[in-house]
Amino acid sequence: KNEVEQSPQNLTAQEGEFITINCSYSVGISALHWLQQHPGGGIVSLFMLSSGKKKHGRLIATINIQEKHSSLHITASHPRDSAVYICAVSKTSYDKVIFGPGTSLSVIP
Amino acid sequence: NAGVTQTPKFRILKIGQSMTLQCTQDMNHNYMYWYRQDPGMGLKLIYYSVGAGITDKGEVPNGYNVSRSTTEDFPLRLELAAPSQTSVYFCASSATGPYGYTFGSGTRLTVV
């Protein structure tokens, strides 16, 4: 079983829809990351959080430490949001990051 | 601001050939990492370094070697390339360990 899992694996949405991507993990963590990988391959860090909620523009990330679960929400989705969204965790007492398999999002005009 | 620079962007190798993937960062980050990304799989750590002169194996180090003679450079060496090494390779760096990564743009390698 992977230490970091994401759902759904693939997601297609109509422009304007509210989107939720889920991440669950099975290890103790010191931080959780959400990253975005565009079709060209570049990877950009969106959020790093260890508790609560963070918001940046139309993106919102939440984490529930007790349930070992995080969600990434996109409001008013747009075709330019089409990308692979990757959840990753920094394990407690471990100086490396474990990456989830990614969720491929396609937003259709 | 160059950030993390990887070269080359694409490469095709024949089985048994060797090559070096270059990675340079200009942010004075101590931590540097090499990952490979296979379709449908999460990024897997190949090697990492916590500072010049220090390197350590990650999850999938077999078939690869690294060196870290300077803070800026962290090249990844493939010896005797095999089809199983066909992948996209990403270099990353961070100032404070597993937080706030900056990624390079990736190298797409095909071994035929």
CSV table of N, CA and C in Angstrom, one decimal, chain A residues 13-104:
chain,number,residue,atom,x,y,z
A,13,ALA,N,-13.8,18.1,-15.8
A,13,ALA,CA,-14.8,19.1,-15.3
A,13,ALA,C,-15.1,20.1,-16.3
A,14,GLN,N,-16.3,20.6,-16.2
A,14,GLN,CA,-16.7,21.7,-17.1
A,14,GLN,C,-16.2,23.0,-16.5
A,15,GLU,N,-15.9,24.0,-17.3
A,15,GLU,CA,-15.4,25.3,-16.9
A,15,GLU,C,-16.4,25.9,-15.9
A,16,GLY,N,-15.9,26.4,-14.8
A,16,GLY,CA,-16.8,27.0,-13.8
A,16,GLY,C,-17.1,26.1,-12.6
A,17,GLU,N,-16.9,24.8,-12.8
A,17,GLU,CA,-17.3,23.9,-11.7
A,17,GLU,C,-16.3,24.0,-10.5
A,18,PHE,N,-16.8,23.6,-9.4
A,18,PHE,CA,-16.0,23.5,-8.1
A,18,PHE,C,-15.4,22.1,-8.1
A,19,ILE,N,-14.1,22.1,-7.9
A,19,ILE,CA,-13.3,20.8,-8.0
A,19,ILE,C,-12.7,20.5,-6.6
A,20,THR,N,-12.7,19.2,-6.3
A,20,THR,CA,-12.1,18.7,-5.1
A,20,THR,C,-11.2,17.5,-5.4
A,21,ILE,N,-9.9,17.6,-5.0
A,21,ILE,CA,-9.0,16.5,-5.1
A,21,ILE,C,-8.6,16.1,-3.7
A,22,ASN,N,-8.6,14.8,-3.5
A,22,ASN,CA,-8.3,14.3,-2.1
A,22,ASN,C,-7.0,13.6,-2.0
A,23,CYS,N,-6.4,13.7,-0.8
A,23,CYS,CA,-5.1,13.0,-0.5
A,23,CYS,C,-5.2,12.4,0.9
A,24,SER,N,-4.9,11.1,1.0
A,24,SER,CA,-4.8,10.5,2.3
A,24,SER,C,-3.4,9.9,2.4
A,25,TYR,N,-2.9,9.8,3.7
A,25,TYR,CA,-1.6,9.3,3.9
A,25,TYR,C,-1.6,8.5,5.2
A,26,SER,N,-0.6,7.6,5.3
A,26,SER,CA,-0.7,6.6,6.4
A,26,SER,C,0.5,6.8,7.4
A,27,VAL,N,1.3,7.8,7.3
A,27,VAL,CA,2.4,8.0,8.1
A,27,VAL,C,2.4,9.3,8.9
A,28,GLY,N,3.2,9.4,9.9
A,28,GLY,CA,3.3,10.7,10.6
A,28,GLY,C,4.0,11.7,9.8
A,29,ILE,N,3.4,12.9,9.7
A,29,ILE,CA,4.0,13.9,8.9
A,29,ILE,C,4.3,15.2,9.7
A,30,SER,N,5.2,16.0,9.1
A,30,SER,CA,5.5,17.3,9.6
A,30,SER,C,4.9,18.4,8.7
A,31,ALA,N,4.6,18.0,7.5
A,31,ALA,CA,4.0,19.0,6.5
A,31,ALA,C,3.5,18.2,5.3
A,32,LEU,N,2.5,18.8,4.7
A,32,LEU,CA,1.9,18.3,3.5
A,32,LEU,C,2.0,19.3,2.4
A,33,HIS,N,2.3,18.9,1.2
A,33,HIS,CA,2.5,19.8,0.1
A,33,HIS,C,1.5,19.4,-1.1
A,34,TRP,N,1.1,20.5,-1.7
A,34,TRP,CA,0.3,20.3,-3.0
A,34,TRP,C,1.2,21.0,-4.1
A,35,LEU,N,1.3,20.2,-5.2
A,35,LEU,CA,2.1,20.7,-6.3
A,35,LEU,C,1.3,20.6,-7.6
A,36,GLN,N,1.7,21.4,-8.6
A,36,GLN,CA,1.0,21.4,-9.8
A,36,GLN,C,2.0,21.1,-10.9
A,37,GLN,N,1.6,20.1,-11.8
A,37,GLN,CA,2.5,19.8,-12.9
A,37,GLN,C,1.8,20.0,-14.2
A,38,HIS,N,2.2,21.0,-15.0
A,38,HIS,CA,1.6,21.3,-16.3
A,38,HIS,C,2.0,20.4,-17.3
A,39,PRO,N,1.2,20.3,-18.4
A,39,PRO,CA,1.5,19.4,-19.5
A,39,PRO,C,2.9,19.5,-20.0
A,40,GLY,N,3.5,20.6,-20.0
A,40,GLY,CA,4.9,20.7,-20.4
A,40,GLY,C,5.9,20.1,-19.4
A,41,GLY,N,5.4,19.7,-18.2
A,41,GLY,CA,6.3,18.9,-17.3
A,41,GLY,C,6.7,19.6,-16.1
A,42,GLY,N,6.8,21.0,-16.2
A,42,GLY,CA,7.3,21.7,-15.0
A,42,GLY,C,6.4,21.5,-13.8
A,43,ILE,N,7.1,21.5,-12.6
A,43,ILE,CA,6.4,21.3,-11.3
A,43,ILE,C,6.5,22.5,-10.5
A,44,VAL,N,5.4,23.0,-10.0
A,44,VAL,CA,5.4,24.2,-9.2
A,44,VAL,C,4.7,23.9,-7.8
A,45,SER,N,5.3,24.4,-6.8
A,45,SER,CA,4.8,24.2,-5.4
A,45,SER,C,3.6,25.1,-5.2
A,46,LEU,N,2.4,24.6,-4.8
A,46,LEU,CA,1.2,25.5,-4.6
A,46,LEU,C,1.1,25.8,-3.1
A,47,PHE,N,1.1,24.8,-2.3
A,47,PHE,CA,0.9,25.0,-0.9
A,47,PHE,C,1.8,24.1,-0.1
A,48,MET,N,2.2,24.5,1.1
A,48,MET,CA,2.8,23.7,2.1
A,48,MET,C,2.0,24.0,3.4
A,49,LEU,N,1.4,22.9,4.0
A,49,LEU,CA,0.6,23.2,5.2
A,49,LEU,C,0.8,22.1,6.2
A,50,SER,N,0.7,22.4,7.5
A,50,SER,CA,0.8,21.5,8.6
A,50,SER,C,-0.5,21.4,9.4
A,51,SER,N,-1.4,22.4,9.2
A,51,SER,CA,-2.6,22.4,9.9
A,51,SER,C,-3.6,23.3,9.3
A,52,GLY,N,-4.9,23.1,9.5
A,52,GLY,CA,-5.9,24.1,9.1
A,52,GLY,C,-6.1,24.2,7.6
A,53,LYS,N,-6.0,25.4,7.1
A,53,LYS,CA,-6.4,25.8,5.7
A,53,LYS,C,-5.6,26.9,5.2
A,54,LYS,N,-5.3,26.8,3.9
A,54,LYS,CA,-4.6,27.9,3.2
A,54,LYS,C,-5.3,28.2,1.9
A,55,LYS,N,-5.3,29.5,1.5
A,55,LYS,CA,-6.0,30.0,0.3
A,55,LYS,C,-5.1,30.8,-0.5
A,56,HIS,N,-5.1,30.6,-1.8
A,56,HIS,CA,-4.4,31.4,-2.7
A,56,HIS,C,-5.2,31.6,-4.0
A,57,GLY,N,-5.8,32.7,-4.2
A,57,GLY,CA,-6.6,32.9,-5.4
A,57,GLY,C,-7.8,32.0,-5.3
A,58,ARG,N,-8.0,31.2,-6.4
A,58,ARG,CA,-9.1,30.3,-6.4
A,58,ARG,C,-8.8,28.9,-5.8
A,59,LEU,N,-7.6,28.8,-5.3
A,59,LEU,CA,-7.2,27.5,-4.7
A,59,LEU,C,-7.3,27.5,-3.2
A,60,ILE,N,-7.8,26.4,-2.7
A,60,ILE,CA,-7.9,26.3,-1.2
A,60,ILE,C,-7.4,24.9,-0.8
A,61,ALA,N,-6.5,24.8,0.1
A,61,ALA,CA,-6.0,23.5,0.6
A,61,ALA,C,-6.4,23.4,2.1
A,62,THR,N,-6.9,22.2,2.5
A,62,THR,CA,-7.2,22.0,3.9
A,62,THR,C,-6.5,20.7,4.3
A,63,ILE,N,-6.3,20.6,5.6
A,63,ILE,CA,-5.7,19.3,6.1
A,63,ILE,C,-6.3,19.0,7.5
A,64,ASN,N,-6.6,17.7,7.7
A,64,ASN,CA,-7.1,17.2,8.9
A,64,ASN,C,-6.1,16.2,9.4
A,65,ILE,N,-5.3,16.6,10.4
A,65,ILE,CA,-4.2,15.8,10.9
A,65,ILE,C,-4.7,14.5,11.5
A,66,GLN,N,-5.7,14.6,12.3
A,66,GLN,CA,-6.3,13.4,13.0
A,66,GLN,C,-6.7,12.4,12.0
A,67,GLU,N,-7.4,12.8,10.9
A,67,GLU,CA,-7.9,11.8,9.9
A,67,GLU,C,-6.8,11.5,8.8
A,68,LYS,N,-5.7,12.2,8.9
A,68,LYS,CA,-4.6,12.0,7.9
A,68,LYS,C,-5.2,12.2,6.5
A,69,HIS,N,-5.7,13.3,6.3
A,69,HIS,CA,-6.4,13.6,5.0
A,69,HIS,C,-6.3,15.1,4.7
A,70,SER,N,-6.1,15.3,3.4
A,70,SER,CA,-6.1,16.7,2.9
A,70,SER,C,-6.9,16.8,1.6
A,71,SER,N,-7.4,18.0,1.4
A,71,SER,CA,-8.1,18.3,0.1
A,71,SER,C,-7.6,19.5,-0.5
A,72,LEU,N,-7.6,19.5,-1.8
A,72,LEU,CA,-7.3,20.7,-2.6
A,72,LEU,C,-8.6,21.0,-3.4
A,73,HIS,N,-9.1,22.3,-3.2
A,73,HIS,CA,-10.3,22.7,-3.9
A,73,HIS,C,-9.9,23.8,-4.9
A,74,ILE,N,-10.6,23.7,-6.0
A,74,ILE,CA,-10.5,24.8,-7.0
A,74,ILE,C,-11.8,25.4,-7.3
A,75,THR,N,-12.0,26.6,-7.0
A,75,THR,CA,-13.3,27.3,-7.3
A,75,THR,C,-13.3,27.9,-8.7
A,76,ALA,N,-14.5,28.0,-9.3
A,76,ALA,CA,-14.6,28.6,-10.6
A,76,ALA,C,-13.5,28.1,-11.6
A,77,SER,N,-13.5,26.8,-11.8
A,77,SER,CA,-12.4,26.2,-12.6
A,77,SER,C,-12.3,26.7,-14.0
A,78,HIS,N,-11.1,26.7,-14.5
A,78,HIS,CA,-10.8,27.3,-15.8
A,78,HIS,C,-10.0,26.3,-16.6
A,79,PRO,N,-10.0,26.3,-17.9
A,79,PRO,CA,-9.2,25.4,-18.7
A,79,PRO,C,-7.7,25.5,-18.4
A,80,ARG,N,-7.2,26.7,-18.0
A,80,ARG,CA,-5.8,26.8,-17.6
A,80,ARG,C,-5.5,26.1,-16.3
A,81,ASP,N,-6.5,25.6,-15.6
A,81,ASP,CA,-6.2,24.8,-14.4
A,81,ASP,C,-5.9,23.3,-14.8
A,82,SER,N,-6.1,23.0,-16.0
A,82,SER,CA,-5.8,21.6,-16.5
A,82,SER,C,-4.3,21.3,-16.2
A,83,ALA,N,-4.1,20.2,-15.4
A,83,ALA,CA,-2.7,19.9,-15.0
A,83,ALA,C,-2.8,18.6,-14.2
A,84,VAL,N,-1.7,18.1,-13.7
A,84,VAL,CA,-1.6,17.0,-12.8
A,84,VAL,C,-1.4,17.7,-11.4
A,85,TYR,N,-2.2,17.3,-10.4
A,85,TYR,CA,-2.0,17.9,-9.1
A,85,TYR,C,-1.4,16.8,-8.2
A,86,ILE,N,-0.3,17.1,-7.5
A,86,ILE,CA,0.4,16.1,-6.8
A,86,ILE,C,0.4,16.4,-5.3
A,87,CYS,N,0.0,15.5,-4.5
A,87,CYS,CA,0.1,15.6,-3.0
A,87,CYS,C,1.4,14.9,-2.5
A,88,ALA,N,2.1,15.5,-1.6
A,88,ALA,CA,3.3,15.0,-1.1
A,88,ALA,C,3.4,15.3,0.4
A,89,VAL,N,4.1,14.4,1.2
A,89,VAL,CA,4.2,14.6,2.6
A,89,VAL,C,5.7,14.6,3.0
A,90,SER,N,6.0,15.4,4.0
A,90,SER,CA,7.3,15.3,4.6
A,90,SER,C,7.1,14.5,5.9
A,91,LYS,N,7.7,13.3,5.9
A,91,LYS,CA,7.5,12.4,7.0
A,91,LYS,C,8.2,12.9,8.3
A,92,THR,N,7.6,12.7,9.4
A,92,THR,CA,8.2,13.1,10.7
A,92,THR,C,9.6,12.4,10.8
A,93,SER,N,10.6,13.1,11.2
A,93,SER,CA,11.9,12.5,11.5
A,93,SER,C,12.5,11.8,10.2
A,94,TYR,N,12.2,12.4,9.1
A,94,TYR,CA,12.7,11.9,7.8
A,94,TYR,C,12.9,13.0,6.9
A,95,ASP,N,14.2,13.2,6.4
A,95,ASP,CA,14.5,14.4,5.7
A,95,ASP,C,14.2,14.3,4.2
A,96,LYS,N,13.1,13.6,3.8
A,96,LYS,CA,12.7,13.5,2.4
A,96,LYS,C,11.2,13.6,2.3
A,97,VAL,N,10.8,13.8,1.1
A,97,VAL,CA,9.4,13.9,0.8
A,97,VAL,C,8.9,12.7,0.1
A,98,ILE,N,7.7,12.2,0.4
A,98,ILE,CA,7.0,11.1,-0.3
A,98,ILE,C,5.9,11.7,-1.1
A,99,PHE,N,5.9,11.3,-2.4
A,99,PHE,CA,4.9,11.9,-3.3
A,99,PHE,C,3.8,10.9,-3.6
A,100,GLY,N,2.6,11.4,-3.8
A,100,GLY,CA,1.5,10.6,-4.3
A,100,GLY,C,1.6,10.5,-5.8
A,101,PRO,N,0.7,9.7,-6.4
A,101,PRO,CA,0.7,9.4,-7.8
A,101,PRO,C,0.2,10.5,-8.7
A,102,GLY,N,-0.5,11.5,-8.1
A,102,GLY,CA,-1.0,12.6,-8.9
A,102,GLY,C,-2.5,12.4,-9.3
A,103,THR,N,-3.2,13.5,-9.5
A,103,THR,CA,-4.5,13.5,-10.1
A,103,THR,C,-4.5,14.3,-11.3
A,104,SER,N,-4.9,13.7,-12.4
A,104,SER,CA,-4.9,14.4,-13.7
A,104,SER,C,-6.2,15.1,-13.9
